[in-house]
CSV table of C-alpha atoms in Angstrom, one decimal:
chain,number,residue,atom,x,y,z
A,3,MET,CA,-0.1,0.0,0.0
A,4,THR,CA,1.2,3.5,-0.8
A,5,GLN,CA,1.6,5.8,2.2
A,6,ALA,CA,0.3,9.2,1.3
A,7,SER,CA,1.7,12.5,2.8
A,8,PRO,CA,-0.1,13.9,6.0
A,9,PRO,CA,-3.5,15.7,5.2
A,10,ARG,CA,-3.1,19.2,4.2
A,11,GLY,CA,-3.6,21.9,6.8
A,12,GLY,CA,-6.0,24.7,6.3
A,13,ASN,CA,-4.3,27.2,8.5
A,14,ASP,CA,-0.8,27.7,9.8
A,15,ARG,CA,-1.7,27.9,13.6
A,16,LEU,CA,0.5,25.5,15.7
A,17,SER,CA,-0.1,24.1,19.1
A,18,GLY,CA,2.2,24.7,22.0
A,19,ARG,CA,3.6,21.0,21.7
A,20,ALA,CA,4.1,21.5,18.0
A,21,TRP,CA,6.1,24.6,18.8
A,22,GLY,CA,8.2,22.7,21.2
A,23,VAL,CA,9.0,20.2,18.5
A,24,LEU,CA,9.7,22.8,16.1
A,25,PHE,CA,12.2,24.7,18.4
A,26,VAL,CA,14.1,21.5,19.1
A,27,LEU,CA,14.5,20.7,15.5
A,28,CYS,CA,15.4,24.2,14.8
A,29,GLY,CA,17.9,24.1,17.5
A,30,ALA,CA,19.7,21.2,15.6
A,31,ILE,CA,19.9,23.1,12.3
A,32,PHE,CA,21.1,26.2,14.2
A,33,LEU,CA,23.7,23.9,15.9
A,34,GLU,CA,24.9,22.8,12.6
A,35,GLY,CA,25.2,26.4,11.2
A,36,ILE,CA,27.1,27.9,14.0
A,37,ASP,CA,29.4,24.9,14.1
A,38,ILE,CA,30.4,25.5,10.6
A,39,ALA,CA,30.6,29.2,10.8
A,40,MET,CA,32.5,29.4,13.9
A,41,LEU,CA,35.3,26.9,12.8
A,42,ASN,CA,35.7,29.0,9.6
A,43,VAL,CA,36.8,32.0,11.5
A,44,ALA,CA,38.8,30.0,14.0
A,45,LEU,CA,41.1,28.6,11.5
A,46,PRO,CA,44.0,31.1,12.1
A,47,SER,CA,44.0,30.5,15.8
A,48,ILE,CA,44.0,26.7,15.4
A,49,ARG,CA,47.0,26.8,12.9
A,50,ALA,CA,48.8,29.2,15.3
A,51,ASP,CA,48.3,26.9,18.3
A,52,LEU,CA,48.8,23.5,16.8
A,53,GLY,CA,51.3,24.4,13.9
A,54,LEU,CA,49.5,23.1,11.2
A,55,SER,CA,50.4,23.1,7.6
A,56,THR,CA,48.3,24.8,5.0
A,57,ALA,CA,47.2,21.5,3.6
A,58,THR,CA,46.1,20.1,7.1
A,59,LEU,CA,44.3,23.3,7.9
A,60,SER,CA,42.3,23.1,4.6
A,61,GLY,CA,41.8,19.3,5.3
A,62,VAL,CA,40.1,20.3,8.6
A,63,VAL,CA,37.3,21.9,6.4
A,64,SER,CA,37.3,19.3,3.6
A,65,ALA,CA,37.0,16.4,6.1
A,66,TYR,CA,33.6,17.9,7.3
A,67,VAL,CA,32.4,18.3,3.5
A,68,LEU,CA,33.6,14.7,2.7
A,69,GLY,CA,31.7,13.1,5.7
A,70,TYR,CA,28.7,15.3,5.0
A,71,GLY,CA,28.4,15.2,1.3
A,72,GLY,CA,29.5,11.4,1.2
A,73,PHE,CA,27.0,10.1,3.4
A,74,MET,CA,24.0,12.6,3.0
A,75,LEU,CA,21.9,10.4,0.6
A,76,LEU,CA,22.3,7.3,2.8
A,77,GLY,CA,21.5,9.4,5.9
A,78,GLY,CA,18.4,10.5,4.3
A,79,ARG,CA,17.1,7.0,3.4
A,80,ALA,CA,18.1,5.6,6.7
A,81,ALA,CA,15.6,7.9,8.2
A,82,ASP,CA,12.9,6.5,6.1
A,83,LEU,CA,13.9,2.8,6.9
A,84,PHE,CA,15.1,2.9,10.5
A,85,GLY,CA,12.9,5.7,12.1
A,86,ARG,CA,13.4,9.4,11.9
A,87,ARG,CA,13.6,10.1,15.7
A,88,ARG,CA,15.9,7.2,16.3
A,89,MET,CA,18.4,8.4,13.7
A,90,PHE,CA,18.1,12.0,14.7
A,91,LEU,CA,18.8,11.2,18.5
A,92,ALA,CA,21.5,8.6,17.7
A,93,TRP,CA,23.5,10.9,15.5
A,94,LEU,CA,23.1,14.0,17.6
A,95,VAL,CA,24.8,11.9,20.2
A,96,VAL,CA,27.7,11.2,17.9
A,97,PHE,CA,28.0,14.8,16.7
A,98,LEU,CA,28.1,16.0,20.3
A,99,LEU,CA,31.0,13.4,21.2
A,100,PHE,CA,33.1,14.1,18.2
A,101,SER,CA,32.7,17.9,18.6
A,102,GLY,CA,34.1,17.5,21.9
A,103,LEU,CA,36.9,15.4,20.8
A,104,GLY,CA,37.8,18.2,18.5
A,105,GLY,CA,38.3,20.5,21.4
A,106,PHE,CA,40.7,18.3,23.0
A,107,ALA,CA,42.8,17.8,19.8
A,108,THR,CA,46.7,18.2,20.1
A,109,GLU,CA,47.4,17.0,16.8
A,110,GLY,CA,46.3,17.6,13.4
A,111,TRP,CA,45.0,14.1,12.6
A,112,MET,CA,42.7,14.3,15.7
A,113,LEU,CA,41.0,17.5,14.2
A,114,LEU,CA,40.5,15.6,10.9
A,115,VAL,CA,39.0,12.6,12.5
A,116,ALA,CA,36.7,14.7,14.5
A,117,ARG,CA,35.4,16.9,11.7
A,118,PHE,CA,35.1,13.8,9.3
A,119,VAL,CA,32.8,11.8,11.9
A,120,SER,CA,31.1,15.3,12.8
A,121,GLY,CA,30.1,15.5,9.0
A,122,VAL,CA,29.0,12.1,8.8
A,123,ALA,CA,26.8,12.6,11.9
A,124,ALA,CA,25.4,15.8,10.3
A,125,ALA,CA,24.5,13.9,7.2
A,126,PHE,CA,22.3,11.4,9.0
A,127,MET,CA,20.9,14.0,11.6
A,128,THR,CA,20.0,16.9,9.1
A,129,PRO,CA,17.7,14.9,6.8
A,130,ALA,CA,16.2,13.1,9.8
A,131,GLY,CA,15.3,16.3,11.4
A,132,LEU,CA,14.1,18.1,8.2
A,133,SER,CA,11.9,14.8,7.3
A,134,LEU,CA,10.5,14.9,11.2
A,135,ILE,CA,9.2,18.4,10.4
A,136,THR,CA,7.6,17.4,6.9
A,137,THR,CA,5.9,14.3,8.5
A,138,SER,CA,4.9,15.9,11.7
A,139,PHE,CA,3.2,19.1,10.2
A,140,ALA,CA,0.3,18.9,7.8
A,141,GLU,CA,1.1,19.7,4.2
A,142,GLY,CA,0.1,23.1,3.4
A,143,PRO,CA,0.4,26.3,5.4
A,144,GLN,CA,1.4,24.5,8.8
A,145,ARG,CA,4.2,22.8,7.2
A,146,ASN,CA,5.2,25.7,5.2
A,147,LYS,CA,5.4,27.8,8.3
A,148,ALA,CA,7.4,25.1,10.1
A,149,LEU,CA,9.9,24.8,7.3
A,150,LEU,CA,10.3,28.7,7.0
A,151,VAL,CA,11.0,29.0,10.7
A,152,TYR,CA,13.6,26.1,10.3
A,153,ALA,CA,15.3,27.7,7.4
A,154,GLY,CA,15.6,31.0,9.1
A,155,THR,CA,16.8,29.5,12.1
A,156,GLY,CA,19.5,27.6,10.3
A,157,ALA,CA,20.6,30.8,8.3
A,158,ALA,CA,20.8,32.7,11.5
A,159,GLY,CA,23.0,30.0,13.0
A,160,PHE,CA,25.5,30.5,10.3
A,161,THR,CA,25.6,34.3,10.4
A,162,LEU,CA,25.8,34.6,14.1
A,163,GLY,CA,28.3,31.8,14.2
A,164,LEU,CA,30.8,34.1,12.4
A,165,VAL,CA,30.3,36.6,15.2
A,166,ILE,CA,30.3,34.1,18.1
A,167,GLY,CA,33.2,32.1,16.6
A,168,GLY,CA,35.3,35.4,16.4
A,169,LEU,CA,34.5,36.2,20.0
A,170,LEU,CA,35.3,32.5,21.4
A,171,ALA,CA,38.4,32.3,19.1
A,172,ALA,CA,39.9,35.5,20.8
A,173,VAL,CA,39.5,33.6,24.2
A,174,ASP,CA,40.5,30.2,23.1
A,175,TRP,CA,39.8,28.3,19.8
A,176,ARG,CA,39.0,25.0,21.7
A,177,TRP,CA,35.6,26.9,22.8
A,178,VAL,CA,34.4,26.7,19.3
A,179,PHE,CA,34.1,23.0,19.5
A,180,PHE,CA,33.1,23.0,23.2
A,181,ALA,CA,30.3,25.4,22.8
A,182,PRO,CA,28.4,23.1,20.3
A,183,VAL,CA,28.6,20.2,22.8
A,184,LEU,CA,26.8,22.3,25.3
A,185,LEU,CA,24.0,23.3,22.9
A,186,ALA,CA,23.8,19.7,21.6
A,187,ALA,CA,23.3,18.3,25.1
A,188,VAL,CA,20.3,20.8,25.7
A,189,ILE,CA,18.7,19.9,22.4
A,190,LEU,CA,19.1,16.1,23.2
A,191,VAL,CA,17.4,16.3,26.6
A,192,ALA,CA,14.6,18.4,25.0
A,193,ALA,CA,14.3,16.0,22.0
A,194,LEU,CA,14.0,12.8,24.2
A,195,ALA,CA,11.0,14.6,26.0
A,196,LEU,CA,9.2,16.1,22.9
A,197,ILE,CA,9.7,14.2,19.7
A,198,ASP,CA,7.7,11.4,18.5
A,199,ASP,CA,8.3,9.8,15.1
A,200,PRO,CA,4.9,10.0,13.0
A,201,GLY,CA,6.5,8.1,10.2
A,202,ARG,CA,8.0,5.3,12.1
A,203,PRO,CA,8.5,2.5,9.6
A,204,GLU,CA,7.2,-1.1,9.8
A,205,ARG,CA,9.8,-3.6,10.7
A,206,THR,CA,8.3,-6.6,9.0
A,207,GLY,CA,9.9,-7.5,5.7
A,208,LEU,CA,12.5,-4.7,5.9
A,209,ARG,CA,15.2,-5.2,3.5
A,210,ILE,CA,18.4,-3.1,3.1
A,211,ASP,CA,19.8,-2.3,-0.4
A,212,LEU,CA,23.4,-2.8,0.8
A,213,ALA,CA,25.0,-2.8,-2.8
A,214,GLY,CA,23.2,0.5,-3.5
A,215,GLY,CA,24.1,2.2,-0.2
A,216,VAL,CA,27.7,1.1,-0.6
A,217,THR,CA,28.0,2.3,-4.1
A,218,VAL,CA,26.1,5.9,-3.8
A,219,THR,CA,28.3,6.5,-0.5
A,220,ALA,CA,31.5,5.7,-2.3
A,221,ALA,CA,30.3,7.8,-5.4
A,222,MET,CA,29.4,10.8,-3.2
A,223,LEU,CA,32.8,10.7,-1.2
A,224,LEU,CA,34.6,10.7,-4.4
A,225,LEU,CA,32.6,13.5,-6.0
A,226,ALA,CA,33.0,15.5,-2.8
A,227,TYR,CA,36.8,14.9,-2.8
A,228,GLY,CA,37.0,16.1,-6.4
A,229,VAL,CA,35.0,19.2,-5.8
A,230,VAL,CA,37.1,20.0,-2.8
A,231,ARG,CA,40.3,19.5,-5.0
A,232,LEU,CA,39.0,22.1,-7.5
A,233,GLU,CA,40.1,24.6,-4.8
A,234,HIS,CA,43.9,23.8,-5.3
A,235,PRO,CA,44.6,24.0,-9.2
A,236,ALA,CA,48.3,24.2,-8.4
A,237,GLU,CA,48.4,20.6,-7.2
A,238,GLY,CA,47.5,19.5,-10.8
A,239,TRP,CA,44.4,18.2,-12.2
A,240,GLY,CA,45.0,14.5,-12.6
A,241,VAL,CA,43.7,13.2,-9.2
A,242,THR,CA,40.7,15.7,-9.4
A,243,LEU,CA,39.7,14.6,-12.7
A,244,ALA,CA,40.1,10.9,-11.6
A,245,SER,CA,38.0,11.4,-8.4
A,246,LEU,CA,35.3,13.2,-10.3
A,247,SER,CA,35.4,10.5,-13.2
A,248,ALA,CA,35.1,7.6,-10.7
A,249,GLY,CA,32.5,9.3,-8.8
A,250,PHE,CA,30.2,9.8,-11.8
A,251,GLY,CA,31.1,6.1,-12.9
A,252,LEU,CA,29.8,4.7,-9.7
A,253,LEU,CA,26.7,6.8,-9.9
A,254,ALA,CA,26.1,5.1,-13.2
A,255,VAL,CA,26.8,1.8,-11.5
A,256,PHE,CA,24.3,2.8,-8.8
A,257,THR,CA,21.6,3.6,-11.2
A,258,LEU,CA,21.7,0.2,-12.7
A,259,ILE,CA,21.7,-1.3,-9.1
A,260,GLU,CA,18.6,0.7,-8.4
A,261,ARG,CA,16.8,-0.4,-11.5
A,262,ARG,CA,17.1,-4.0,-10.7
A,263,SER,CA,16.7,-3.9,-7.0
A,264,ALA,CA,13.4,-5.0,-5.6
A,265,ALA,CA,13.9,-2.6,-2.6
A,266,PRO,CA,15.8,0.3,-3.9
A,267,LEU,CA,17.7,2.7,-1.7
A,268,VAL,CA,16.6,5.6,-3.9
A,269,ARG,CA,13.5,5.0,-6.1
A,270,LEU,CA,14.6,6.5,-9.4
A,271,GLY,CA,10.9,7.4,-10.2
A,272,ILE,CA,11.1,10.3,-7.6
A,273,LEU,CA,13.5,12.1,-10.1
A,274,ARG,CA,10.7,12.4,-12.6
A,275,HIS,CA,8.9,15.0,-10.2
A,276,GLY,CA,9.5,18.2,-11.9
A,277,PRO,CA,9.2,20.6,-8.9
A,278,LEU,CA,11.6,18.4,-6.9
A,279,VAL,CA,14.2,18.3,-9.5
A,280,ARG,CA,14.0,22.0,-10.1
A,281,ALA,CA,14.2,22.7,-6.3
A,282,ASN,CA,17.4,20.8,-5.9
A,283,ILE,CA,19.1,22.2,-9.0
A,284,GLY,CA,18.0,25.8,-7.9
A,285,ALA,CA,19.1,25.0,-4.3
A,286,LEU,CA,22.6,23.8,-5.5
A,287,LEU,CA,23.1,26.8,-7.6
A,288,PHE,CA,21.9,29.2,-5.0
A,289,ALA,CA,24.0,27.6,-2.3
A,290,GLY,CA,27.1,27.7,-4.6
A,291,SER,CA,26.5,31.5,-5.3
A,292,PHE,CA,25.7,32.3,-1.6
A,293,PHE,CA,28.8,30.5,0.1
A,294,GLY,CA,31.1,31.5,-2.8
A,295,PHE,CA,30.2,35.1,-2.2
A,296,GLN,CA,30.6,34.8,1.7
A,297,PHE,CA,34.1,33.5,1.2
A,298,LEU,CA,35.0,36.2,-1.3
A,299,VAL,CA,33.9,38.9,1.1
A,300,THR,CA,35.8,37.4,3.9
A,301,LEU,CA,38.8,37.4,1.7
A,302,TYR,CA,38.3,41.1,0.7
A,303,LEU,CA,37.5,42.4,4.3
A,304,GLN,CA,40.3,40.6,6.2
A,305,GLU,CA,43.3,40.3,3.5
A,306,LEU,CA,42.6,43.3,1.4
A,307,ARG,CA,41.1,45.7,4.1
A,308,GLY,CA,42.8,44.2,7.2
A,309,TRP,CA,39.5,43.9,9.2
A,310,SER,CA,39.5,41.3,12.1
A,311,SER,CA,37.4,38.1,12.1
A,312,VAL,CA,35.1,39.9,14.6
A,313,GLU,CA,34.6,43.0,12.5
A,314,THR,CA,33.9,40.9,9.4
A,315,GLY,CA,31.3,38.8,11.2
A,316,LEU,CA,29.7,42.2,12.4
A,317,ALA,CA,29.8,43.6,8.8
A,318,MET,CA,27.9,40.5,7.7
A,319,LEU,CA,25.5,40.3,10.4
A,320,VAL,CA,23.0,42.2,8.5
A,321,ALA,CA,22.5,39.4,6.2
A,322,GLY,CA,21.0,37.8,9.3
A,323,ILE,CA,17.7,39.5,8.7
A,324,ASP,CA,16.5,36.4,7.0
A,325,ALA,CA,16.0,35.0,10.5
A,326,VAL,CA,13.3,37.7,11.1
A,327,LEU,CA,11.9,37.7,7.6
A,328,ALA,CA,11.7,33.9,6.9
A,329,PRO,CA,9.0,33.2,9.6
A,330,THR,CA,7.1,36.4,9.4
A,331,LEU,CA,7.3,37.9,5.7
A,332,THR,CA,7.8,34.9,3.4
A,333,PRO,CA,4.8,32.7,4.8
A,334,ARG,CA,2.5,35.7,3.7
A,335,LEU,CA,4.4,36.0,0.3
A,336,VAL,CA,4.1,32.2,-0.3
A,337,ARG,CA,0.2,32.2,0.6
A,338,ARG,CA,-0.4,35.3,-1.8
A,339,PHE,CA,2.0,34.5,-4.9
A,340,GLY,CA,3.1,30.9,-4.6
A,341,THR,CA,6.2,29.1,-3.7
A,342,VAL,CA,7.9,29.2,-7.2
A,343,ARG,CA,7.4,33.0,-7.5
A,344,VAL,CA,8.8,33.7,-4.1
A,345,ILE,CA,12.0,31.6,-4.9
A,346,PHE,CA,12.4,33.4,-8.2
A,347,GLY,CA,12.1,36.8,-6.4
A,348,GLY,CA,14.7,35.5,-3.8
A,349,LEU,CA,17.1,34.6,-6.6
A,350,ALA,CA,16.6,37.8,-8.4
A,351,PHE,CA,17.4,39.7,-5.3
A,352,ALA,CA,20.7,37.5,-5.0
A,353,ALA,CA,21.8,38.4,-8.5
A,354,LEU,CA,21.2,42.0,-7.8
A,355,ALA,CA,23.2,41.9,-4.7
A,356,TYR,CA,26.2,40.3,-6.2
A,357,ALA,CA,26.0,42.6,-9.2
A,358,LEU,CA,26.0,45.6,-6.9
A,359,PHE,CA,29.2,44.4,-5.4
A,360,LEU,CA,31.1,44.0,-8.6
A,361,PRO,CA,32.7,47.5,-8.7
A,362,VAL,CA,33.9,47.0,-5.2
A,363,GLY,CA,37.2,49.2,-4.4
A,364,LEU,CA,40.0,49.3,-1.9
A,365,ASP,CA,38.4,52.3,-0.4
A,366,TRP,CA,34.9,51.2,-0.2
A,367,THR,CA,33.1,52.4,3.0
A,368,TYR,CA,30.6,50.0,4.7
A,369,ALA,CA,27.8,52.0,3.8
A,370,ALA,CA,28.6,51.2,0.1
A,371,MET,CA,28.6,47.6,1.0
A,372,PHE,CA,25.4,47.6,3.2
A,373,PRO,CA,22.9,47.3,0.1
A,374,THR,CA,24.4,43.9,-0.9
A,375,MET,CA,24.6,42.6,2.6
A,376,LEU,CA,21.0,43.5,3.0
A,377,LEU,CA,19.8,42.2,-0.2
A,378,VAL,CA,21.7,38.9,0.6
A,379,GLY,CA,19.9,38.6,3.7
A,380,ILE,CA,16.6,39.2,1.9
A,381,ALA,CA,17.4,36.8,-0.9
A,382,PHE,CA,18.3,34.1,1.6
A,383,ALA,CA,14.7,34.7,3.2
A,384,LEU,CA,12.8,34.5,0.1
A,385,ALA,CA,14.7,31.5,-1.6
A,386,TYR,CA,16.1,29.1,0.9
A,387,GLY,CA,12.9,28.3,3.0
A,388,PRO,CA,10.7,28.1,-0.1
A,389,LEU,CA,13.2,25.8,-1.9
A,390,THR,CA,13.0,23.4,1.0
A,391,ILE,CA,9.1,23.4,0.6
A,392,ALA,CA,9.3,22.7,-3.1
A,393,ALA,CA,11.9,19.9,-2.5
A,394,THR,CA,9.6,18.2,0.0
A,395,ASP,CA,6.1,19.1,-1.2
A,396,GLY,CA,3.9,16.3,-2.6
A,397,VAL,CA,6.4,13.6,-1.8
A,398,ALA,CA,4.9,10.5,0.1
A,399,ALA,CA,5.5,10.5,3.7
A,400,ARG,CA,7.6,7.1,3.5
A,401,GLU,CA,9.9,8.9,1.2
A,402,GLN,CA,10.4,12.1,3.1
A,403,GLY,CA,13.8,11.3,4.5
A,404,LEU,CA,14.9,10.7,0.9
A,405,ALA,CA,13.6,13.9,-0.3
A,406,SER,CA,15.3,15.7,2.5
A,407,GLY,CA,18.6,13.8,1.8
A,408,LEU,CA,18.5,14.8,-1.9
A,409,PHE,CA,17.9,18.5,-0.9
A,410,ASN,CA,20.5,18.5,1.7
A,411,THR,CA,23.0,16.9,-0.6
A,412,ALA,CA,22.3,19.6,-3.2
A,413,ILE,CA,22.8,22.4,-0.6
A,414,GLN,CA,26.1,20.6,0.5
A,415,PHE,CA,27.6,20.1,-2.9
A,416,GLY,CA,26.5,23.5,-4.2
A,417,ALA,CA,28.3,25.1,-1.1
A,418,ALA,CA,31.6,23.1,-1.7
A,419,LEU,CA,31.3,23.8,-5.4
A,420,GLY,CA,30.8,27.4,-5.1
A,421,LEU,CA,33.6,27.8,-2.5
A,422,SER,CA,35.9,25.6,-4.7
A,423,THR,CA,35.2,27.4,-7.9
A,424,VAL,CA,35.7,31.0,-6.5
A,425,ALA,CA,38.9,30.0,-4.9
A,426,ALA,CA,40.2,28.3,-8.0
A,427,VAL,CA,39.3,31.4,-10.3
A,428,ASN,CA,40.6,34.0,-7.8
A,429,ALA,CA,43.9,31.8,-7.6
A,430,ALA,CA,44.1,31.5,-11.4
A,431,LEU,CA,43.7,35.3,-11.8
A,432,LEU,CA,46.3,36.3,-9.2
A,433,GLU,CA,49.8,37.1,-10.6
A,434,PRO,CA,53.1,36.5,-9.1
A,435,GLY,CA,54.0,39.5,-6.8
A,436,VAL,CA,50.6,40.6,-6.8
A,437,THR,CA,49.7,44.2,-5.7
A,438,PRO,CA,46.7,45.1,-3.7
A,439,GLU,CA,45.2,46.4,-7.0
A,440,GLY,CA,45.9,43.3,-8.6
A,441,ALA,CA,44.4,41.3,-5.8
A,442,LEU,CA,41.2,43.4,-6.0
A,443,ALA,CA,41.1,42.6,-10.1
A,444,ALA,CA,41.3,38.8,-9.2
A,445,PHE,CA,38.6,39.2,-6.6
A,446,ARG,CA,36.3,41.1,-9.0
A,447,GLY,CA,36.8,38.2,-11.5
A,448,ALA,CA,35.9,35.8,-9.0
A,449,LEU,CA,32.8,37.5,-8.1
A,450,VAL,CA,31.5,36.8,-11.4
A,451,VAL,CA,31.1,33.2,-10.3
A,452,PRO,CA,28.4,33.7,-7.7
A,453,LEU,CA,26.5,36.1,-10.0
A,454,VAL,CA,26.4,33.6,-13.0
A,455,ALA,CA,25.1,31.0,-10.5
A,456,ALA,CA,22.4,33.0,-9.1
A,457,VAL,CA,21.3,34.0,-12.7
A,458,LEU,CA,21.2,30.3,-13.6
A,459,ALA,CA,19.2,29.3,-10.6
A,460,ALA,CA,16.6,32.1,-11.5
A,461,ALA,CA,16.6,30.6,-14.9
A,462,VAL,CA,15.9,27.0,-13.7
A,463,THR,CA,13.2,28.3,-11.3
A,464,ALA,CA,11.6,30.2,-14.2
A,465,ALA,CA,10.8,27.0,-15.8
A,466,GLY,CA,8.4,26.4,-13.0
A,467,LEU,CA,6.6,29.6,-13.6
A,468,ARG,CA,5.0,28.1,-16.6
A,469,THR,CA,3.8,25.0,-14.8
A,470,ARG,CA,0.7,25.4,-12.8
A,471,VAL,CA,0.6,22.9,-9.9
A,472,PRO,CA,-2.8,22.0,-8.3
A,473,ALA,CA,-3.3,23.3,-4.8
A,474,ALA,CA,-3.5,19.6,-3.5
A,475,ALA,CA,-0.9,17.9,-5.7
A,476,PRO,CA,-0.9,13.9,-5.1
A,477,ALA,CA,1.7,12.6,-3.4
A,478,VAL,CA,4.8,11.3,-5.4
A,479,ALA,CA,4.8,7.6,-5.1
A,480,PRO,CA,5.4,4.4,-7.0
């Protein structure tokens, strides 16, 4: 029997317990956001204390990406197969333990292990948390409101993490790892008390697609490694191209396995759902543009302008306006104009924000940068949450974990691809013995990457404007 999605809700009013569940799940995505952001601003302090090489320091960031990107699809499907609450709680504990291990690290390898396992934990925890929302709240206004609050909280975690990380690193970089442990412990206690699993699977006749799981995880690990290596063109293209080729080859093998499997890990038919595919492509491009731009702005403010990490975080704090707009303004816009139009508007704002920053100079005041920072926050509020809605709307309840895994994989790979591409373009345009003016020219050249990505995302989304989806679309199911 096909399990349909939850019934559609007629209004967005949430009960007290529903708000409690939502706050717990929002706490988890906030935890993930501040964890990533705080580490990024603490890297110079970590290098100075542990004497890490540039390769090891870069590996500390890449290890998390490998774990996250490599296991995300498997993590999303595991939530459907083994229970969303169980996966969420178990991997939250793993995240807590290995974040603490990072705080006690005395050698580079300890940080690499801690970050890789933390990434794996997030790959299982994040889609489980998102699918708990999509199966706990009725499809329609209630779920939309919950997802928009969730998206705004995640973005706020990343924005605030830049400031909090700078302050903690000024005291002791180890607190960048210990602070998430404390927050994770609070979330764990609250989750045990509040969260039920409305989509708990039947255990009878459960079969595991082991071949598919191993193949897709190996493929995603290789693809993630290849994307990360794009950031280092000076090391040669041989290993990078080999990793990407092997990853795509294993994806082809995975497709053949899934076609023949009686109980596939990923039902390939879900990829025929147009809104889901467009949402994932749009999310990949949008994440690439956002994180690529954020990386370049950090480079500009700290290396070209000499600002501190705290000053940089404060400069970008206005982008955190999405935490206010996402749960307040965006639901009204979605109800009035529809999800796709709101996404398109957000992507248009993103493209405008990046275009306004293209003529940046060495003597720009913050007032000149402010419109871009504000527009980036508005763009995130309008695009990220509605993209989450579009990627999970109309999907059968028993495949919500899979849909969440696909969406988070798109976000993670988009972020990694955006960062690696802008870093590669910036490095390629830098000339030996570069002057500040030359560095600025390379920076401007790299800024074209997020602009193009945002425009492409808007073009993909525009295709959905021509498709009118019924108000009560049937759940995507075999």
